[in-house]
């Protein structure tokens, strides 16, 4: 979403919203035009930088009032609850069976910082999103009708079967979900953000503290590799709570063990990875660095070719 001083972006669900990238605006003057058609255009006059995710949260955290303004429904079950009972599930199953399109991106751990950042960037791209969350009420207040929310026991095969209805791609940003999945039926691409390189490089007390997370990360990678689904494993450096979009990247082998990366940048790479489905699997390391990436599809193809040349 790189742009000029007058960026224009469209969100493709209902009347559209404009979000500008982290390179673009902080203090903004926005003109919002709302019409009865499907599109709404907003023009922002950039003054100084602000985080891409922070800009989206300015809208998202407006909650029900802004959703009502934009005409989005509350999506509450008929009984007013937020639990999502079996009748609701069955209705969704029937709808997916009729549609026959697996174009939904399923995000695991939608309550986490990384999960939320990934969801926000998928929303901006106009992608259909389904998210696994623990607190459905809180997530509903945050994302409204832009995300289909599901909650339940990730080790329950029946629940996972329902959750994966209509899903074409899975993004897993935290450890522990993928080993529970017995079948990836319908899934065309699995994207895993892995901290395995960081855990393996730690020593002393830190290694002891990371031992459980390391085992989960190993199980995640083994699960996705043996899934018979095309996969992308993104081994990042240490995740930092710093704004994204301010640095370049380093894709060299061994970088993840020593380097770090903004959570926001890591979330973006997970989303961009959906644009390139490898024939079998792609594993690469990435941290923040000096390399500027303007074409993510081209960059991922280059990384894939580099991996192929090593074989």
mmCIF file with all atom_site columns, C-alpha atoms in Angstrom, residues 51-182:
data_model
loop_
_atom_site.group_PDB
_atom_site.id
_atom_site.type_symbol
_atom_site.label_atom_id
_atom_site.label_alt_id
_atom_site.label_comp_id
_atom_site.label_asym_id
_atom_site.label_entity_id
_atom_site.label_seq_id
_atom_site.pdbx_PDB_ins_code
_atom_site.Cartn_x
_atom_site.Cartn_y
_atom_site.Cartn_z
_atom_site.occupancy
_atom_site.B_iso_or_equiv
_atom_site.pdbx_formal_charge
_atom_site.auth_seq_id
_atom_site.auth_comp_id
_atom_site.auth_asym_id
_atom_site.auth_atom_id
_atom_site.pdbx_PDB_model_num
ATOM 1   C CA . UNK A 1 51  ? 2.145   2.792   12.439 1.00 0.00 ? 51  UNK A CA 1
ATOM 2   C CA . UNK A 1 52  ? 0.022   1.028   9.819  1.00 0.00 ? 52  UNK A CA 1
ATOM 3   C CA . UNK A 1 53  ? -1.640  -1.115  12.485 1.00 0.00 ? 53  UNK A CA 1
ATOM 4   C CA . UNK A 1 54  ? -2.308  1.906   14.705 1.00 0.00 ? 54  UNK A CA 1
ATOM 5   C CA . UNK A 1 55  ? -4.194  3.572   11.848 1.00 0.00 ? 55  UNK A CA 1
ATOM 6   C CA . UNK A 1 56  ? -6.389  0.528   11.344 1.00 0.00 ? 56  UNK A CA 1
ATOM 7   C CA . UNK A 1 57  ? -7.015  0.297   15.088 1.00 0.00 ? 57  UNK A CA 1
ATOM 8   C CA . UNK A 1 58  ? -8.219  3.904   15.014 1.00 0.00 ? 58  UNK A CA 1
ATOM 9   C CA . UNK A 1 59  ? -11.122 2.534   13.002 1.00 0.00 ? 59  UNK A CA 1
ATOM 10  C CA . UNK A 1 60  ? -11.446 -0.968  14.473 1.00 0.00 ? 60  UNK A CA 1
ATOM 11  C CA . UNK A 1 61  ? -11.507 0.216   18.073 1.00 0.00 ? 61  UNK A CA 1
ATOM 12  C CA . UNK A 1 62  ? -14.372 2.542   17.203 1.00 0.00 ? 62  UNK A CA 1
ATOM 13  C CA . UNK A 1 63  ? -16.459 -0.580  17.722 1.00 0.00 ? 63  UNK A CA 1
ATOM 14  C CA . UNK A 1 64  ? -20.221 -0.888  17.167 1.00 0.00 ? 64  UNK A CA 1
ATOM 15  C CA . UNK A 1 65  ? -20.854 2.820   16.572 1.00 0.00 ? 65  UNK A CA 1
ATOM 16  C CA . UNK A 1 66  ? -18.584 3.000   13.513 1.00 0.00 ? 66  UNK A CA 1
ATOM 17  C CA . UNK A 1 67  ? -19.805 -0.373  12.259 1.00 0.00 ? 67  UNK A CA 1
ATOM 18  C CA . UNK A 1 68  ? -23.373 0.934   12.430 1.00 0.00 ? 68  UNK A CA 1
ATOM 19  C CA . UNK A 1 69  ? -22.290 4.054   10.551 1.00 0.00 ? 69  UNK A CA 1
ATOM 20  C CA . UNK A 1 70  ? -20.820 1.902   7.789  1.00 0.00 ? 70  UNK A CA 1
ATOM 21  C CA . UNK A 1 71  ? -23.888 -0.338  7.680  1.00 0.00 ? 71  UNK A CA 1
ATOM 22  C CA . UNK A 1 72  ? -22.287 -3.534  9.040  1.00 0.00 ? 72  UNK A CA 1
ATOM 23  C CA . UNK A 1 73  ? -24.520 -5.914  11.039 1.00 0.00 ? 73  UNK A CA 1
ATOM 24  C CA . UNK A 1 74  ? -23.763 -6.936  14.625 1.00 0.00 ? 74  UNK A CA 1
ATOM 25  C CA . UNK A 1 75  ? -23.748 -10.638 13.672 1.00 0.00 ? 75  UNK A CA 1
ATOM 26  C CA . UNK A 1 76  ? -25.342 -11.828 16.913 1.00 0.00 ? 76  UNK A CA 1
ATOM 27  C CA . UNK A 1 77  ? -27.191 -15.154 17.117 1.00 0.00 ? 77  UNK A CA 1
ATOM 28  C CA . UNK A 1 78  ? -30.987 -14.922 17.333 1.00 0.00 ? 78  UNK A CA 1
ATOM 29  C CA . UNK A 1 79  ? -30.933 -15.574 21.084 1.00 0.00 ? 79  UNK A CA 1
ATOM 30  C CA . UNK A 1 80  ? -28.580 -12.634 21.554 1.00 0.00 ? 80  UNK A CA 1
ATOM 31  C CA . UNK A 1 81  ? -25.695 -14.812 22.715 1.00 0.00 ? 81  UNK A CA 1
ATOM 32  C CA . UNK A 1 82  ? -22.186 -14.830 21.339 1.00 0.00 ? 82  UNK A CA 1
ATOM 33  C CA . UNK A 1 83  ? -21.344 -18.489 21.860 1.00 0.00 ? 83  UNK A CA 1
ATOM 34  C CA . UNK A 1 84  ? -21.910 -19.780 18.321 1.00 0.00 ? 84  UNK A CA 1
ATOM 35  C CA . UNK A 1 85  ? -23.962 -22.956 18.865 1.00 0.00 ? 85  UNK A CA 1
ATOM 36  C CA . UNK A 1 86  ? -24.282 -26.042 16.676 1.00 0.00 ? 86  UNK A CA 1
ATOM 37  C CA . UNK A 1 87  ? -27.235 -24.640 14.692 1.00 0.00 ? 87  UNK A CA 1
ATOM 38  C CA . UNK A 1 88  ? -25.066 -21.718 13.645 1.00 0.00 ? 88  UNK A CA 1
ATOM 39  C CA . UNK A 1 89  ? -22.296 -24.114 12.687 1.00 0.00 ? 89  UNK A CA 1
ATOM 40  C CA . UNK A 1 90  ? -24.651 -26.300 10.643 1.00 0.00 ? 90  UNK A CA 1
ATOM 41  C CA . UNK A 1 91  ? -25.954 -23.267 8.753  1.00 0.00 ? 91  UNK A CA 1
ATOM 42  C CA . UNK A 1 92  ? -22.387 -22.277 7.873  1.00 0.00 ? 92  UNK A CA 1
ATOM 43  C CA . UNK A 1 93  ? -21.603 -25.850 6.785  1.00 0.00 ? 93  UNK A CA 1
ATOM 44  C CA . UNK A 1 94  ? -24.563 -25.881 4.420  1.00 0.00 ? 94  UNK A CA 1
ATOM 45  C CA . UNK A 1 95  ? -23.592 -22.498 2.982  1.00 0.00 ? 95  UNK A CA 1
ATOM 46  C CA . UNK A 1 96  ? -19.990 -23.572 2.368  1.00 0.00 ? 96  UNK A CA 1
ATOM 47  C CA . UNK A 1 97  ? -21.110 -26.804 0.730  1.00 0.00 ? 97  UNK A CA 1
ATOM 48  C CA . UNK A 1 98  ? -23.306 -24.844 -1.669 1.00 0.00 ? 98  UNK A CA 1
ATOM 49  C CA . UNK A 1 99  ? -20.634 -22.289 -2.465 1.00 0.00 ? 99  UNK A CA 1
ATOM 50  C CA . UNK A 1 100 ? -17.962 -24.904 -3.057 1.00 0.00 ? 100 UNK A CA 1
ATOM 51  C CA . UNK A 1 101 ? -15.241 -22.221 -2.783 1.00 0.00 ? 101 UNK A CA 1
ATOM 52  C CA . UNK A 1 102 ? -12.333 -22.576 -0.389 1.00 0.00 ? 102 UNK A CA 1
ATOM 53  C CA . UNK A 1 103 ? -11.236 -18.942 -0.396 1.00 0.00 ? 103 UNK A CA 1
ATOM 54  C CA . UNK A 1 104 ? -11.263 -18.181 3.327  1.00 0.00 ? 104 UNK A CA 1
ATOM 55  C CA . UNK A 1 105 ? -8.024  -17.549 5.233  1.00 0.00 ? 105 UNK A CA 1
ATOM 56  C CA . UNK A 1 106 ? -8.092  -19.136 8.686  1.00 0.00 ? 106 UNK A CA 1
ATOM 57  C CA . UNK A 1 107 ? -5.991  -17.372 11.348 1.00 0.00 ? 107 UNK A CA 1
ATOM 58  C CA . UNK A 1 108 ? -5.178  -19.310 14.496 1.00 0.00 ? 108 UNK A CA 1
ATOM 59  C CA . UNK A 1 109 ? -4.824  -17.548 17.858 1.00 0.00 ? 109 UNK A CA 1
ATOM 60  C CA . UNK A 1 110 ? -6.694  -14.439 16.798 1.00 0.00 ? 110 UNK A CA 1
ATOM 61  C CA . UNK A 1 111 ? -6.438  -13.115 20.372 1.00 0.00 ? 111 UNK A CA 1
ATOM 62  C CA . UNK A 1 112 ? -2.659  -12.704 20.181 1.00 0.00 ? 112 UNK A CA 1
ATOM 63  C CA . UNK A 1 113 ? -0.892  -9.526  19.051 1.00 0.00 ? 113 UNK A CA 1
ATOM 64  C CA . UNK A 1 114 ? 0.422   -11.268 15.930 1.00 0.00 ? 114 UNK A CA 1
ATOM 65  C CA . UNK A 1 115 ? -2.948  -12.835 15.172 1.00 0.00 ? 115 UNK A CA 1
ATOM 66  C CA . UNK A 1 116 ? -4.691  -9.475  15.373 1.00 0.00 ? 116 UNK A CA 1
ATOM 67  C CA . UNK A 1 117 ? -2.085  -7.763  13.188 1.00 0.00 ? 117 UNK A CA 1
ATOM 68  C CA . UNK A 1 118 ? -2.466  -10.492 10.568 1.00 0.00 ? 118 UNK A CA 1
ATOM 69  C CA . UNK A 1 119 ? -6.257  -10.215 10.668 1.00 0.00 ? 119 UNK A CA 1
ATOM 70  C CA . UNK A 1 120 ? -6.123  -6.429  10.230 1.00 0.00 ? 120 UNK A CA 1
ATOM 71  C CA . UNK A 1 121 ? -3.862  -6.680  7.192  1.00 0.00 ? 121 UNK A CA 1
ATOM 72  C CA . UNK A 1 122 ? -6.078  -9.358  5.628  1.00 0.00 ? 122 UNK A CA 1
ATOM 73  C CA . UNK A 1 123 ? -9.114  -7.116  6.141  1.00 0.00 ? 123 UNK A CA 1
ATOM 74  C CA . UNK A 1 124 ? -7.391  -4.277  4.296  1.00 0.00 ? 124 UNK A CA 1
ATOM 75  C CA . UNK A 1 125 ? -6.659  -6.623  1.393  1.00 0.00 ? 125 UNK A CA 1
ATOM 76  C CA . UNK A 1 126 ? -10.369 -7.479  1.189  1.00 0.00 ? 126 UNK A CA 1
ATOM 77  C CA . UNK A 1 127 ? -9.717  -11.124 2.112  1.00 0.00 ? 127 UNK A CA 1
ATOM 78  C CA . UNK A 1 128 ? -12.384 -13.350 3.652  1.00 0.00 ? 128 UNK A CA 1
ATOM 79  C CA . UNK A 1 129 ? -11.118 -14.128 7.146  1.00 0.00 ? 129 UNK A CA 1
ATOM 80  C CA . UNK A 1 130 ? -12.034 -16.708 9.762  1.00 0.00 ? 130 UNK A CA 1
ATOM 81  C CA . UNK A 1 131 ? -10.285 -16.516 13.130 1.00 0.00 ? 131 UNK A CA 1
ATOM 82  C CA . UNK A 1 132 ? -9.964  -18.877 16.065 1.00 0.00 ? 132 UNK A CA 1
ATOM 83  C CA . UNK A 1 133 ? -10.351 -16.867 19.271 1.00 0.00 ? 133 UNK A CA 1
ATOM 84  C CA . UNK A 1 134 ? -10.806 -17.546 22.965 1.00 0.00 ? 134 UNK A CA 1
ATOM 85  C CA . UNK A 1 135 ? -12.804 -14.405 23.755 1.00 0.00 ? 135 UNK A CA 1
ATOM 86  C CA . UNK A 1 136 ? -15.480 -14.237 21.075 1.00 0.00 ? 136 UNK A CA 1
ATOM 87  C CA . UNK A 1 137 ? -17.265 -11.241 22.604 1.00 0.00 ? 137 UNK A CA 1
ATOM 88  C CA . UNK A 1 138 ? -14.125 -9.117  22.674 1.00 0.00 ? 138 UNK A CA 1
ATOM 89  C CA . UNK A 1 139 ? -13.162 -10.155 19.140 1.00 0.00 ? 139 UNK A CA 1
ATOM 90  C CA . UNK A 1 140 ? -16.648 -9.347  17.876 1.00 0.00 ? 140 UNK A CA 1
ATOM 91  C CA . UNK A 1 141 ? -16.403 -5.861  19.329 1.00 0.00 ? 141 UNK A CA 1
ATOM 92  C CA . UNK A 1 142 ? -13.007 -5.430  17.648 1.00 0.00 ? 142 UNK A CA 1
ATOM 93  C CA . UNK A 1 143 ? -13.635 -6.830  14.166 1.00 0.00 ? 143 UNK A CA 1
ATOM 94  C CA . UNK A 1 144 ? -17.408 -6.821  13.674 1.00 0.00 ? 144 UNK A CA 1
ATOM 95  C CA . UNK A 1 145 ? -18.660 -8.310  10.409 1.00 0.00 ? 145 UNK A CA 1
ATOM 96  C CA . UNK A 1 146 ? -15.258 -8.242  8.726  1.00 0.00 ? 146 UNK A CA 1
ATOM 97  C CA . UNK A 1 147 ? -14.187 -11.510 10.360 1.00 0.00 ? 147 UNK A CA 1
ATOM 98  C CA . UNK A 1 148 ? -15.980 -14.797 10.918 1.00 0.00 ? 148 UNK A CA 1
ATOM 99  C CA . UNK A 1 149 ? -15.177 -15.792 14.481 1.00 0.00 ? 149 UNK A CA 1
ATOM 100 C CA . UNK A 1 150 ? -15.018 -19.292 15.889 1.00 0.00 ? 150 UNK A CA 1
ATOM 101 C CA . UNK A 1 151 ? -14.077 -20.585 19.313 1.00 0.00 ? 151 UNK A CA 1
ATOM 102 C CA . UNK A 1 152 ? -13.719 -24.069 20.689 1.00 0.00 ? 152 UNK A CA 1
ATOM 103 C CA . UNK A 1 153 ? -11.338 -26.854 21.643 1.00 0.00 ? 153 UNK A CA 1
ATOM 104 C CA . UNK A 1 154 ? -8.555  -27.036 19.047 1.00 0.00 ? 154 UNK A CA 1
ATOM 105 C CA . UNK A 1 155 ? -7.948  -30.677 19.989 1.00 0.00 ? 155 UNK A CA 1
ATOM 106 C CA . UNK A 1 156 ? -11.573 -31.609 19.139 1.00 0.00 ? 156 UNK A CA 1
ATOM 107 C CA . UNK A 1 157 ? -11.563 -33.161 15.659 1.00 0.00 ? 157 UNK A CA 1
ATOM 108 C CA . UNK A 1 158 ? -15.273 -32.415 15.119 1.00 0.00 ? 158 UNK A CA 1
ATOM 109 C CA . UNK A 1 159 ? -14.763 -28.757 15.981 1.00 0.00 ? 159 UNK A CA 1
ATOM 110 C CA . UNK A 1 160 ? -11.758 -28.433 13.663 1.00 0.00 ? 160 UNK A CA 1
ATOM 111 C CA . UNK A 1 161 ? -13.682 -30.057 10.820 1.00 0.00 ? 161 UNK A CA 1
ATOM 112 C CA . UNK A 1 162 ? -16.379 -27.400 11.148 1.00 0.00 ? 162 UNK A CA 1
ATOM 113 C CA . UNK A 1 163 ? -13.853 -24.603 11.616 1.00 0.00 ? 163 UNK A CA 1
ATOM 114 C CA . UNK A 1 164 ? -12.052 -25.555 8.389  1.00 0.00 ? 164 UNK A CA 1
ATOM 115 C CA . UNK A 1 165 ? -15.199 -25.410 6.235  1.00 0.00 ? 165 UNK A CA 1
ATOM 116 C CA . UNK A 1 166 ? -14.526 -23.103 3.273  1.00 0.00 ? 166 UNK A CA 1
ATOM 117 C CA . UNK A 1 167 ? -10.898 -22.568 4.311  1.00 0.00 ? 167 UNK A CA 1
ATOM 118 C CA . UNK A 1 168 ? -8.308  -22.433 1.537  1.00 0.00 ? 168 UNK A CA 1
ATOM 119 C CA . UNK A 1 169 ? -5.320  -21.180 3.529  1.00 0.00 ? 169 UNK A CA 1
ATOM 120 C CA . UNK A 1 170 ? -4.188  -21.285 7.148  1.00 0.00 ? 170 UNK A CA 1
ATOM 121 C CA . UNK A 1 171 ? -1.893  -18.810 8.898  1.00 0.00 ? 171 UNK A CA 1
ATOM 122 C CA . UNK A 1 172 ? -0.547  -19.962 12.258 1.00 0.00 ? 172 UNK A CA 1
ATOM 123 C CA . UNK A 1 173 ? 1.433   -17.207 14.045 1.00 0.00 ? 173 UNK A CA 1
ATOM 124 C CA . UNK A 1 174 ? 1.950   -18.924 17.421 1.00 0.00 ? 174 UNK A CA 1
ATOM 125 C CA . UNK A 1 175 ? 2.962   -22.371 18.630 1.00 0.00 ? 175 UNK A CA 1
ATOM 126 C CA . UNK A 1 176 ? 0.744   -25.321 19.444 1.00 0.00 ? 176 UNK A CA 1
ATOM 127 C CA . UNK A 1 177 ? -2.170  -25.347 16.982 1.00 0.00 ? 177 UNK A CA 1
ATOM 128 C CA . UNK A 1 178 ? -1.052  -27.335 13.937 1.00 0.00 ? 178 UNK A CA 1
ATOM 129 C CA . UNK A 1 179 ? -0.244  -30.655 15.695 1.00 0.00 ? 179 UNK A CA 1
ATOM 130 C CA . UNK A 1 180 ? -3.949  -30.878 16.615 1.00 0.00 ? 180 UNK A CA 1
ATOM 131 C CA . UNK A 1 181 ? -5.049  -30.877 12.968 1.00 0.00 ? 181 UNK A CA 1
ATOM 132 C CA . UNK A 1 182 ? -5.664  -34.426 11.767 1.00 0.00 ? 182 UNK A CA 1
#
